Coordinates of C-alpha atoms in Angstrom, one line a residue:
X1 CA -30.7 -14.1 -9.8
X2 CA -34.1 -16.1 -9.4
X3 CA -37.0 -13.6 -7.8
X4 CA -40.0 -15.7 -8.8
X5 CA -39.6 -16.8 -4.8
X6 CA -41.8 -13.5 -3.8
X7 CA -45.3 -12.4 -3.8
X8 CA -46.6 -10.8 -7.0
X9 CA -46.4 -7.4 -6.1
X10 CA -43.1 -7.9 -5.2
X11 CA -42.3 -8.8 -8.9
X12 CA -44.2 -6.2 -9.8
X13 CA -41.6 -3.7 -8.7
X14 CA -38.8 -5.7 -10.1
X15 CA -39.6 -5.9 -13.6
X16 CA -40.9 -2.0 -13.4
X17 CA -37.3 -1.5 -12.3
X18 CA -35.6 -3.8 -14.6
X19 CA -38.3 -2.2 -17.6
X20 CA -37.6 1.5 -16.7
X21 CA -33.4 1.6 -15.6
X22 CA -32.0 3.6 -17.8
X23 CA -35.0 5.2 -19.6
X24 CA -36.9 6.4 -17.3
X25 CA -35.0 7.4 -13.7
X26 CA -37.9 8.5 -11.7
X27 CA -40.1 5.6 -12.2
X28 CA -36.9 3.5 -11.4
X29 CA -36.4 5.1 -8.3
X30 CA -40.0 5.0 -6.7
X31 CA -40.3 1.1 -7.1
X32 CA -36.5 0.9 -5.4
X33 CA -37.9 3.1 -3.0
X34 CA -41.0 0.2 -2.6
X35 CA -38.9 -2.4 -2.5
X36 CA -36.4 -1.0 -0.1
X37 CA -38.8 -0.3 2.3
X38 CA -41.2 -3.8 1.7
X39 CA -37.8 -5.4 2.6
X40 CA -36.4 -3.1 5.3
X41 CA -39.6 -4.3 6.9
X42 CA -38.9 -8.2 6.6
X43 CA -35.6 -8.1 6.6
X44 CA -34.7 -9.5 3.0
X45 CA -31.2 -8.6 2.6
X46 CA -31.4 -9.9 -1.0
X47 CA -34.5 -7.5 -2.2
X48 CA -31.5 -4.9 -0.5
X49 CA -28.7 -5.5 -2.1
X50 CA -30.9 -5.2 -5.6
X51 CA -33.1 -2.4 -4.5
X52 CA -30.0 -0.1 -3.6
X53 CA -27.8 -1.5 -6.3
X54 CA -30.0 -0.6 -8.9
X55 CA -30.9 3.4 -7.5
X56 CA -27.2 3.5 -7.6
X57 CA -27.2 2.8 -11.0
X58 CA -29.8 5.0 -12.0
X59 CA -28.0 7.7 -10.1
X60 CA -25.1 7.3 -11.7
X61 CA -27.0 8.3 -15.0
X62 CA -28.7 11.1 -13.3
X63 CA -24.6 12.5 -12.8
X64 CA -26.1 12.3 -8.6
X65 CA -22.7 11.0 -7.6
X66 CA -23.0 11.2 -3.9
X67 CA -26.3 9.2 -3.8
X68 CA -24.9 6.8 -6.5
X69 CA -21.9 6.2 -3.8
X70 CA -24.5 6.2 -0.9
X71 CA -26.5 3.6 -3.0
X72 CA -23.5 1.5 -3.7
X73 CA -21.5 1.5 -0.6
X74 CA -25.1 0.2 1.2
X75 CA -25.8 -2.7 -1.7
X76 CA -22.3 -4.0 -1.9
X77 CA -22.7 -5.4 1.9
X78 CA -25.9 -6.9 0.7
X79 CA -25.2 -8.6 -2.4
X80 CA -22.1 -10.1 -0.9
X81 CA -24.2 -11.4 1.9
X82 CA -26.8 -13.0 -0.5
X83 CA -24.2 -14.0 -2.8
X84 CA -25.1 -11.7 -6.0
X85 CA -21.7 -11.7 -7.0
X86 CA -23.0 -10.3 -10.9
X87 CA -24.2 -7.0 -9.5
X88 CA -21.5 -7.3 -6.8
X89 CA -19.0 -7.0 -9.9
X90 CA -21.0 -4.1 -11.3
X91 CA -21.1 -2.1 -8.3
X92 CA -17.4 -2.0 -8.0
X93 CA -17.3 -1.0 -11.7
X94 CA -19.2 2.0 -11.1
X95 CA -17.9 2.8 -8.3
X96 CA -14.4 2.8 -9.6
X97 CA -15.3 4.9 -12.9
X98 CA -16.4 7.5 -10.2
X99 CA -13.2 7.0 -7.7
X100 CA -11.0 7.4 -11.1
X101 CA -13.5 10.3 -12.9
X102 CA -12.8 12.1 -8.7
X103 CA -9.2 12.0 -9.8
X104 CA -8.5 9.0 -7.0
X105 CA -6.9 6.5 -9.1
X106 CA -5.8 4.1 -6.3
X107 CA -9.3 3.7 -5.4
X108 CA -10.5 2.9 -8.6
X109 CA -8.0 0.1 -9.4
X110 CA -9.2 -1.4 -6.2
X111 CA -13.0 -1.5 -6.9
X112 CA -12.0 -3.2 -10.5
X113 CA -9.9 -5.5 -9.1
X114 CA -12.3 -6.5 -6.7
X115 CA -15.0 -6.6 -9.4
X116 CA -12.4 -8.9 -11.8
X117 CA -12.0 -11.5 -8.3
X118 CA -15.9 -12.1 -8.6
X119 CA -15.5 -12.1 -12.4
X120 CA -12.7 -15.0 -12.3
X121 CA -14.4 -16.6 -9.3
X122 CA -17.7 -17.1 -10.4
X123 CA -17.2 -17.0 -14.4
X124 CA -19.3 -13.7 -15.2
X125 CA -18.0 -13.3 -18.4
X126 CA -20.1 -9.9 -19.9
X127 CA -19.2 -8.4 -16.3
X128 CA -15.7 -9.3 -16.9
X129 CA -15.8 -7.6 -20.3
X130 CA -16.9 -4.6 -19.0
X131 CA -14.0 -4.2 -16.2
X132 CA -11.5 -5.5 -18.2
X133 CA -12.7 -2.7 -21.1
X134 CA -12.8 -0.3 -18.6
X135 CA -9.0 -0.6 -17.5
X136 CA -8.0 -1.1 -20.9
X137 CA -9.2 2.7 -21.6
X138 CA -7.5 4.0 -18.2
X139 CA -4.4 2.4 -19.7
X140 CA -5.2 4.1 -23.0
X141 CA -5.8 7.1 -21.2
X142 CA -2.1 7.1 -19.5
X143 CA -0.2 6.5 -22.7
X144 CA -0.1 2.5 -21.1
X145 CA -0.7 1.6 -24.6
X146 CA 0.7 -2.4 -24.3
X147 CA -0.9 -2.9 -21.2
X148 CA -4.0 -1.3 -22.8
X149 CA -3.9 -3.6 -25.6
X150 CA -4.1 -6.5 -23.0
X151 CA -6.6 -5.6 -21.0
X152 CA -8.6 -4.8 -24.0
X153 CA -7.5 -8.0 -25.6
X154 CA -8.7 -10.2 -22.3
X155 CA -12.1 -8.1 -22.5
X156 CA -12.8 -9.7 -25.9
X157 CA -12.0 -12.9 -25.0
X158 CA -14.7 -12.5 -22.4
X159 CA -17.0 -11.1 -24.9
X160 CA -16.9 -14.4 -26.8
X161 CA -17.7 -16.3 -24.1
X162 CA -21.2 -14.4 -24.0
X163 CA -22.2 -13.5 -27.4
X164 CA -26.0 -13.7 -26.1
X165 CA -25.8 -10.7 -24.1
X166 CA -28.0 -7.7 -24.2
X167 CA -24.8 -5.1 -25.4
X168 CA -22.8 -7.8 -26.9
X169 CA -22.5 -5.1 -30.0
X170 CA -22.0 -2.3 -27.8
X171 CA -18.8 -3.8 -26.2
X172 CA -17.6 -5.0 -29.3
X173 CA -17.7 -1.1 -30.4
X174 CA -15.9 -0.2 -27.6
X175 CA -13.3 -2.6 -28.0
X176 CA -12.5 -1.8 -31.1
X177 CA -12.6 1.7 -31.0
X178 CA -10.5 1.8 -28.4
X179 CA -7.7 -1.0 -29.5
X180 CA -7.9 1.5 -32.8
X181 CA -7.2 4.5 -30.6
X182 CA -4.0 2.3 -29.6
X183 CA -3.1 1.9 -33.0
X184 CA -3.6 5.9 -33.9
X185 CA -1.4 7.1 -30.9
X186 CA 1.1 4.3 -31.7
X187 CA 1.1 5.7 -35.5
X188 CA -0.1 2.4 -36.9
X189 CA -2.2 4.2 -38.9
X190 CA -3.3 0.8 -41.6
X191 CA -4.3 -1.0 -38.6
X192 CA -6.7 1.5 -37.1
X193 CA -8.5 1.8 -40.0
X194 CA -8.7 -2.1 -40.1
X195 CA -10.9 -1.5 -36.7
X196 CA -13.0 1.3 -38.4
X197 CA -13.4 -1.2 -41.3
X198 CA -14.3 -3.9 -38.7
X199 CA -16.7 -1.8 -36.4
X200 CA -18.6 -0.4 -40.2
X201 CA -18.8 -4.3 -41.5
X202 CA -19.9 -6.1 -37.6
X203 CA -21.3 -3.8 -35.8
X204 CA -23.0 0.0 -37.2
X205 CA -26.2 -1.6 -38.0
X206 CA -27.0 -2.7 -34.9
X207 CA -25.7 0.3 -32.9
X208 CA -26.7 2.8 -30.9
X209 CA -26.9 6.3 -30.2
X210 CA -23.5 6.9 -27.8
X211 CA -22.1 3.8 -29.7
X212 CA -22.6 6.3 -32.7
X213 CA -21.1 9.2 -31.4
X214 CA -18.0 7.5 -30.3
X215 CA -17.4 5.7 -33.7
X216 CA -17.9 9.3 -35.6
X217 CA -15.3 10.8 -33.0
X218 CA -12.9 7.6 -33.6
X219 CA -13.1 8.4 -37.4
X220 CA -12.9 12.0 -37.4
X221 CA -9.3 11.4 -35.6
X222 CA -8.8 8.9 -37.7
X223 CA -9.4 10.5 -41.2
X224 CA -7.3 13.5 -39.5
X225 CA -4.4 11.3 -38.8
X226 CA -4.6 10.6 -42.5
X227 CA -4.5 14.1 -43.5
X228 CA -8.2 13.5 -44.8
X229 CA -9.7 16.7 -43.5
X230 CA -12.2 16.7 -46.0
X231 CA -13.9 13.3 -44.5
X232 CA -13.4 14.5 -40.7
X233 CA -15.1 17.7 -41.5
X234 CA -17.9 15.8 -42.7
X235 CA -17.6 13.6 -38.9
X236 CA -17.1 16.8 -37.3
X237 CA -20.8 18.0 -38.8
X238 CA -22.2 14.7 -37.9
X239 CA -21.2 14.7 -34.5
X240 CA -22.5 19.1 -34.0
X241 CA -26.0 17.5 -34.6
X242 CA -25.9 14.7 -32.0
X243 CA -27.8 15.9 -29.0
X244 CA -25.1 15.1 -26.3
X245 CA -26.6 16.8 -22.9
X246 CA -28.5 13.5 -22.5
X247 CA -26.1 11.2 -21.5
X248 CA -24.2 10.1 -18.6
X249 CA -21.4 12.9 -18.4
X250 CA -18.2 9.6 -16.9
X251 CA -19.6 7.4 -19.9
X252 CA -19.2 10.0 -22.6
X253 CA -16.3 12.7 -21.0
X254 CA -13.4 11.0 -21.7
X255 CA -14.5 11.0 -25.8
X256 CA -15.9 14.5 -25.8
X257 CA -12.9 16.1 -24.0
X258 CA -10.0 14.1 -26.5
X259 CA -12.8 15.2 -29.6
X260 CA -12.1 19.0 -27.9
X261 CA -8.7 18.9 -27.9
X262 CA -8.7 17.5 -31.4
X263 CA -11.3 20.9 -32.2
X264 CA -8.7 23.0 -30.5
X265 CA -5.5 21.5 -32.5
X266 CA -7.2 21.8 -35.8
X267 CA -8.5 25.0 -35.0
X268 CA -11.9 24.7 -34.5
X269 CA -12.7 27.2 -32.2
X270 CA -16.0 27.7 -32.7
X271 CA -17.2 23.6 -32.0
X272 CA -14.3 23.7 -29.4
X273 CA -16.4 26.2 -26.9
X274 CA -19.5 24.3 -27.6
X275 CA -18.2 21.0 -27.0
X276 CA -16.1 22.5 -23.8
X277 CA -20.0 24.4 -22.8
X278 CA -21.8 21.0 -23.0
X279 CA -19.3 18.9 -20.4
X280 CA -19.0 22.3 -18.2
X281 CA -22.3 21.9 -17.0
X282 CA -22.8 18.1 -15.7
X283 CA -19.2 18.0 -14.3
X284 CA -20.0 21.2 -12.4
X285 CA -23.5 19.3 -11.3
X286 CA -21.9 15.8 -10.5
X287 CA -19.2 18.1 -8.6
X288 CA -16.5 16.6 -10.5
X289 CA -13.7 18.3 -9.4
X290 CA -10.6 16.4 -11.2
X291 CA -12.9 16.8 -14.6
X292 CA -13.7 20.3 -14.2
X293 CA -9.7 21.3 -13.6
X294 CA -9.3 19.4 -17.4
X295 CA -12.2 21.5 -18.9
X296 CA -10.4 24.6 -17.3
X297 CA -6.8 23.6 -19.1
X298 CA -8.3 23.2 -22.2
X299 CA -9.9 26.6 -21.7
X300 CA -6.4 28.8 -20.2
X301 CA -4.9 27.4 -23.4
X302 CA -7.8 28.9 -26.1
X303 CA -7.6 32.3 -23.9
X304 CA -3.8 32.1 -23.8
X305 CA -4.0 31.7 -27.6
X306 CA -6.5 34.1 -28.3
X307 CA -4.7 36.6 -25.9
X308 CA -7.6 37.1 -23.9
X309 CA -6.0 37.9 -20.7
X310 CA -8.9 38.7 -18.7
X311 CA -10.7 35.7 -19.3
X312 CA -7.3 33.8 -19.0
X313 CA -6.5 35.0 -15.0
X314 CA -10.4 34.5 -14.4
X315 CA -10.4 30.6 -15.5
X316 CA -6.4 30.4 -13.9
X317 CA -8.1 31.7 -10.7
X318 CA -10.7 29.1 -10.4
X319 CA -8.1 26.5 -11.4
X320 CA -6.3 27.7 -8.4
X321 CA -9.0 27.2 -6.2
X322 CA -9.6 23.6 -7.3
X323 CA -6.0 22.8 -7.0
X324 CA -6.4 23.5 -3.6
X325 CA -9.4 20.9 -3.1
X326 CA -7.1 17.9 -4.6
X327 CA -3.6 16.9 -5.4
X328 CA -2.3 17.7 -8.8
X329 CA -2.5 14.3 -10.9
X330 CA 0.1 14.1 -13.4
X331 CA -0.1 11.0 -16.3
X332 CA 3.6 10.0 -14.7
X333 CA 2.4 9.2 -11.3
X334 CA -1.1 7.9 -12.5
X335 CA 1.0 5.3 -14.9
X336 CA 3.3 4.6 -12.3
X337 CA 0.3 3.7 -10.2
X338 CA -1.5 1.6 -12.1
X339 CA 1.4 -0.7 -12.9
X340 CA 2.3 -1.4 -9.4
X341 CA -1.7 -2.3 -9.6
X342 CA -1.2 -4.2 -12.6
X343 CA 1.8 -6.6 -11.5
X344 CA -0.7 -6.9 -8.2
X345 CA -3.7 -7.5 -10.4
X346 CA -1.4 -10.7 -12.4
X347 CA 0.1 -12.2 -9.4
X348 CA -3.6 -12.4 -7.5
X349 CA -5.1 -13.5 -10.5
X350 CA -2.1 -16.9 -11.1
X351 CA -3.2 -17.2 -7.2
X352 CA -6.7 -17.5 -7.3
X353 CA -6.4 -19.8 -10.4
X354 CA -4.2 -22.5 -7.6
X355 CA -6.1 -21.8 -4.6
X356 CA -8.9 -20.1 -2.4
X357 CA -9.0 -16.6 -1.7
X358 CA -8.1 -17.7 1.8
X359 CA -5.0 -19.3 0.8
X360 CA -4.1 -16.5 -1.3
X361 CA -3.9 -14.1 1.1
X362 CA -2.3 -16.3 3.3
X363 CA 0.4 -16.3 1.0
X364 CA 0.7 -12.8 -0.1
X365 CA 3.1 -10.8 1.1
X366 CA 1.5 -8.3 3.5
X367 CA 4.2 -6.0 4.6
X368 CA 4.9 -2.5 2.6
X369 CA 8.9 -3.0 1.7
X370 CA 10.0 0.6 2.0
X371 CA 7.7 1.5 5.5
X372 CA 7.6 -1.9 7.2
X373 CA 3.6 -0.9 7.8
X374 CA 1.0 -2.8 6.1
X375 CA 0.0 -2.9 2.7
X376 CA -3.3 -2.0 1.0
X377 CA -3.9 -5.6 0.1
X378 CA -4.2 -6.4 3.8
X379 CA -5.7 -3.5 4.2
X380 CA -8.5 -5.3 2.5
X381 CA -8.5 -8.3 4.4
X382 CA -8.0 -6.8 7.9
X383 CA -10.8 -4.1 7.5
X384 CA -13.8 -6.3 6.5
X385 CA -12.7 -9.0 9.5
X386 CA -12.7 -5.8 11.5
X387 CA -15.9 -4.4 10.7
X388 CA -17.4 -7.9 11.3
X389 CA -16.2 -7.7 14.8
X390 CA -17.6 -4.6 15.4
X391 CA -20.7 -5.4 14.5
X392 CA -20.8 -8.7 16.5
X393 CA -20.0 -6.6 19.2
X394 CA -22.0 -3.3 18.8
X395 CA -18.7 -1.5 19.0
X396 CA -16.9 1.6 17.9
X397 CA -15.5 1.2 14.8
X398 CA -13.0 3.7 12.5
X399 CA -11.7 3.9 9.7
X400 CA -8.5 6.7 9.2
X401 CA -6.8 8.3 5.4
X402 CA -4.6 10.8 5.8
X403 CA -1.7 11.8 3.4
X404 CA 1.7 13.8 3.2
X405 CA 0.8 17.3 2.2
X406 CA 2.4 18.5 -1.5
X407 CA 4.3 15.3 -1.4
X408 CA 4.9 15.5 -4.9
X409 CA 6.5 18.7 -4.6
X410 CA 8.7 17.4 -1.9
X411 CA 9.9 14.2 -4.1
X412 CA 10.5 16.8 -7.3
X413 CA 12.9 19.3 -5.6
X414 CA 14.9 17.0 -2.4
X415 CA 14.4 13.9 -4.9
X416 CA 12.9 10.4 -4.3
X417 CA 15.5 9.2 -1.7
X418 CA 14.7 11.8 0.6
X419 CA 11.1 11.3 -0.4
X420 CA 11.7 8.1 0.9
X421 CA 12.6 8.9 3.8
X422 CA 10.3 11.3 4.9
X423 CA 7.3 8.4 4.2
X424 CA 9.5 6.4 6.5
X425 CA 9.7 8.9 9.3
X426 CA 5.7 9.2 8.5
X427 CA 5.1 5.5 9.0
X428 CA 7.8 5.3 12.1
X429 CA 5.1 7.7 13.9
X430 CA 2.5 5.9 13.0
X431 CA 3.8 2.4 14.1
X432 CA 3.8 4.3 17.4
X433 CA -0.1 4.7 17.4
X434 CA 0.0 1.3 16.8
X435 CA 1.0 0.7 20.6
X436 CA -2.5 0.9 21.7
X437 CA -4.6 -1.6 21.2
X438 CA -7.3 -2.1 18.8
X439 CA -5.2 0.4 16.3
X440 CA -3.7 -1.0 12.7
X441 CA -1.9 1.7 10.2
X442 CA -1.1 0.5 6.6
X443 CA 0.4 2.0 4.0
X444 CA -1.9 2.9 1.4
X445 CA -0.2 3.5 -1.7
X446 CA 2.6 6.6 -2.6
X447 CA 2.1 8.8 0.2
X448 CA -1.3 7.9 1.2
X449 CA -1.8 6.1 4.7
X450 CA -4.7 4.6 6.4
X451 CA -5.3 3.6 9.9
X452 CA -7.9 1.6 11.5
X453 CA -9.4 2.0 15.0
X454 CA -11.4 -0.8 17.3
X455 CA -13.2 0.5 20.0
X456 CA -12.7 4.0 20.5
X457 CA -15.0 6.9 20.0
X458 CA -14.9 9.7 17.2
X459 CA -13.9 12.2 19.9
X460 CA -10.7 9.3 20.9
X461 CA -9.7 9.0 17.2
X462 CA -10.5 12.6 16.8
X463 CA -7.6 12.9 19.6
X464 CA -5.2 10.3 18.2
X465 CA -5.4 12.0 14.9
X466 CA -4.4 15.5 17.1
X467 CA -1.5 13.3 18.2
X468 CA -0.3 12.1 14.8
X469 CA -0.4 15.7 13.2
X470 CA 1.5 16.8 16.6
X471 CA 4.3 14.3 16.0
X472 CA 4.8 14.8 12.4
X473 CA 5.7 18.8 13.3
X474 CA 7.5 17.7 15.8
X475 CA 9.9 16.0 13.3
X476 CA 10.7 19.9 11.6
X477 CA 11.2 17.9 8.2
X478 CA 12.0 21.2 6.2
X479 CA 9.7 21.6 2.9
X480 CA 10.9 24.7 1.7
X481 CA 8.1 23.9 -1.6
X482 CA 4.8 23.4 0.7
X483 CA 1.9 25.8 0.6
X484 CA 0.9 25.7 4.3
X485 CA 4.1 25.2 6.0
X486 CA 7.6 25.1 6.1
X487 CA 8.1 21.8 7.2
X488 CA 6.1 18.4 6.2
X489 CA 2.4 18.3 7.5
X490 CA 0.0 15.7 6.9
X491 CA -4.1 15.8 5.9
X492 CA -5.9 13.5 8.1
X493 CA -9.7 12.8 7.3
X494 CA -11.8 9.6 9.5
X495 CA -14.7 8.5 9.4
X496 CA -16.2 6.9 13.2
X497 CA -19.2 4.9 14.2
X498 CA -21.0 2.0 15.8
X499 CA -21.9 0.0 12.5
X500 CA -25.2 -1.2 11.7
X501 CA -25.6 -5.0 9.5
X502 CA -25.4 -3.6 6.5
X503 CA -22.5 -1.2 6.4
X504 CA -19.8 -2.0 4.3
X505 CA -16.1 -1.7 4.8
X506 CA -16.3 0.9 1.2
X507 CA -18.8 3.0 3.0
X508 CA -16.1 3.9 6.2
X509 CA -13.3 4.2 3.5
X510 CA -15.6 6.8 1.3
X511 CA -16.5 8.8 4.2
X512 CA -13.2 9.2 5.8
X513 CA -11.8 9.8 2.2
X514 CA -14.8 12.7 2.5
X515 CA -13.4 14.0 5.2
X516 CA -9.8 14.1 3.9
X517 CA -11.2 16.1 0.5
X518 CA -12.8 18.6 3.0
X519 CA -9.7 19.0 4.9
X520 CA -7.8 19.6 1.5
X521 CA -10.5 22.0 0.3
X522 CA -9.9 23.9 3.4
X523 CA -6.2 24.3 3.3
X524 CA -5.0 21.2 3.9
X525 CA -2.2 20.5 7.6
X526 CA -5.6 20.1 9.3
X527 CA -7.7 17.1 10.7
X528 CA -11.5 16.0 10.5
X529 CA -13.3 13.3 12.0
X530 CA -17.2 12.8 11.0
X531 CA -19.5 10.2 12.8
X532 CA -22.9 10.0 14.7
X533 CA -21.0 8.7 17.9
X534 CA -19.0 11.4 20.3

């Protein structure tokens, strides 16, 4: 994006900001700080969107995660407005690496996904390269390993296309490292070490310091899978003397945790702690709640090991009380998640190469099968034309997520076709909010639900929401396998307001998702509504 348009001040800030992200935070904050308030006064929505896009950014490397969202949520309206579809496609990358580091994978494939239309749209190919690596390692992540190799695969080709770029090396790491990883966990074993022959002959003199690391940890599981446990002790010593507290803990914890469990296995007990000590403490900062349960397994299985019981019902204590904050992710309901998102992500993208985006969702199916309610991908579409009409109007606007308490539970002792129909029951109550006007439920994905309100106050949704929770009791649908009841409840967090020009349909769907987590760290079978407007 061109700035020479403004005053020389003006560009003063921007290049101190563009000079000093990621090196030096707090001078990168003050001159956001001067910009967002130089064009708060006149009104520049472009000098916005980059002003709170890039104190996102620098929050996100701070570990600050609520700012980063609060940053995000605000530039996202901005850049869209002004057409900055580049950092558009960034902020939805980072916002999705948090949604999915939170443990809210449905979020996070829709902030990629969104980030990959702008890609494909506007032909941002190193923005492109970075989604499309990024949901190549989630795959990885999940045991997706085909799909993995796909999206990995795509995120080269992108690379290609922009061998000029700043990290070109740096991505072409990553992309190797990670197709290698494939190749471990697959045991192609000749082919990984083709990658670690590929990233030592094209890319190690030119990298740096977290490109490092990772390459030493890819090797030392490498040289392990080869029963060469003289060469990954050697990795392992390399890696002790990297300083590692200095780094953003989502861009380096999924490594370092894999690297600990490799410690652990190979009985490394004493590196294992340390390694578990480092991540503890900007996972507890960032209040990272689906990371710190995985720093807690790893521990209950040393102390189980080690037979220290104490310690053990200490850590399985606090586990217990994060369990109770979030839903218990497994990797089968994450994978089965992502590739409903994935055959979504293939069909939109054959649409968008045929038509507009208009047409596209024109054509797209926009009814859930199984509830008859709408799906997320109208959800989309209907929330931002929503918003816009509440802010023509100066009017009440809400946005609703809400969710079937220990659904999974329920689905793993009746079994999926009574799971079924429980969601269907859900959604048949729902349908009957729907009978006043100016309020929309969809079906948001498994057994999450959203609903949107126009026009009504947080104490009226607050009051709807009563309603809902009222009717789904009413229904005595026995869950013998609930925590909080004996018969299926629902969590219902929303998030009301009159919007101002630069809210964005994200920020309502973050904040009522807020809500929800608080309701859930509470107890869950419970409602909260937040907003400045009674």
């Amino acid at each position: 994006m061109d700035y020479r348009e403004y005053s020389q001040q003006v560009q003063e800030w921007i290049r101190l900001v563009m000079e000093n992200r990621g090196i030096h935070a707090d001078k990168t904050l003050e001159n956001c700080e001067s910009i967002k308030q130089y064009a708060a006064q006149v009104n520049d929505k472009k000098l916005l969107g980059f002003a709170y896009y890039y104190a996102g950014e620098t929050y996100y490397v701070l570990n600050s995660i609520e700012h980063l969202f609060h940053n995000m949520t605000r530039a996202i309206g901005y850049l869209e407005q002004t057409r900055q579809w580049g950092l558009s496609a960034r902020a939805y990358n980072l916002l999705a690496i948090t949604s999915f580091n939170r443990g809210n994978a449905p979020f996070a494939m829709d902030y990629y996904l969104n980030g990959l239309f702008y890609c494909s749209k506007y032909h941002l190919y190193e923005e492109g390269c970075m989604i499309n690596l990024n949901i190549g390692t989630l795959y990885l992540s999940v045991g997706e390993y085909a799909l993995a190799q796909q999206y990995l695969k795509d995120s080269y080709q992108m690379l290609l296309e922009q061998k000029e770029c700043r990290n070109y090396n740096s991505y072409k790491t990553s992309i190797y490292i990670s197709m290698g990883k494939c190749c471990i966990r697959l045991g192609k074993i000749d082919k990984a070490r083709e990658y670690m022959e590929k990233i030592k002959q094209e890319c190690y003199l030119h990298m740096e310091e977290t490109d490092e690391l990772f390459f030493l940890i890819y090797q030392a599981n490498l040289y392990h899978a080869e029963e060469k446990f003289h060469q990954r002790d050697i990795c392992i010593e390399r890696i002790r003397k990297h300083t590692l507290d200095q780094f953003a803990v989502m861009d380096v914890f999924d490594e370092l945790y894999e690297y600990s469990k490799m410690l652990f296995d190979i009985g490394r007990y004493q590196e294992f702690l340390n390694m578990v000590k480092v991540l503890e403490t900007p996972v507890k900062h960032a209040n990272l709640i689906n990371l710190q349960r995985k720093l807690i397994s790893l521990k209950l299985e040393y102390y189980k090991l080690m037979q220290e019981r104490e310690k053990y019902l200490m850590e399985a204590g606090i586990y217990y009380e994060l369990s109770s904050i979030m839903e218990k992710e497994t990797s089968y309901m994450i994978s089965a998640m992502l590739n409903v998102r994935q055959t979504l992500d293939a069909e939109t993208k054959m649409r968008i190469e045929a038509e507009q985006e208009k047409q596209i969702l024109m054509q797209k199916s926009k009814t859930d099968a199984l509830t008859g309610l709408y799906n997320r991908l109208h959800l989309n579409t209907y929330t931002r034309e929503a918003l816009l009409r509440a802010k023509e109007q100066k009017s009440c606007f809400a946005v609703e997520m809400l969710d079937v308490d220990y659904f999974k539970q329920y689905n793993d002792n009746y079994g999926h076709q009574a799971g079924d129909v429980c969601l269907k029951q859900v959604a048949d109550r729902l349908k009957m909010l729907e009978k006043h006007d100016g309020i929309t439920a969809f079906r948001y994905g498994g057994d999450e639900f959203a609903v949107v309100f126009e026009g009504y106050t947080r104490l009226q949704v607050k009051t709807f929401m009563q309603e809902l929770k009222d009717s789904i009791l009413e229904l005595q649908i026995e869950h013998q396998f609930s925590q909080v009841c004996e018969v299926v409840t629902i969590s219902q967090g929303a998030w009301a307001d009159v919007p101002q020009v630069d809210d964005s349909v994200e920020g309502y769907l973050h904040f009522a998702d807020d809500m929800l987590y608080q309701v859930k760290k509470k107890g869950r079978n419970d409602l909260l509504a937040g907003g400045l407007y009674e």
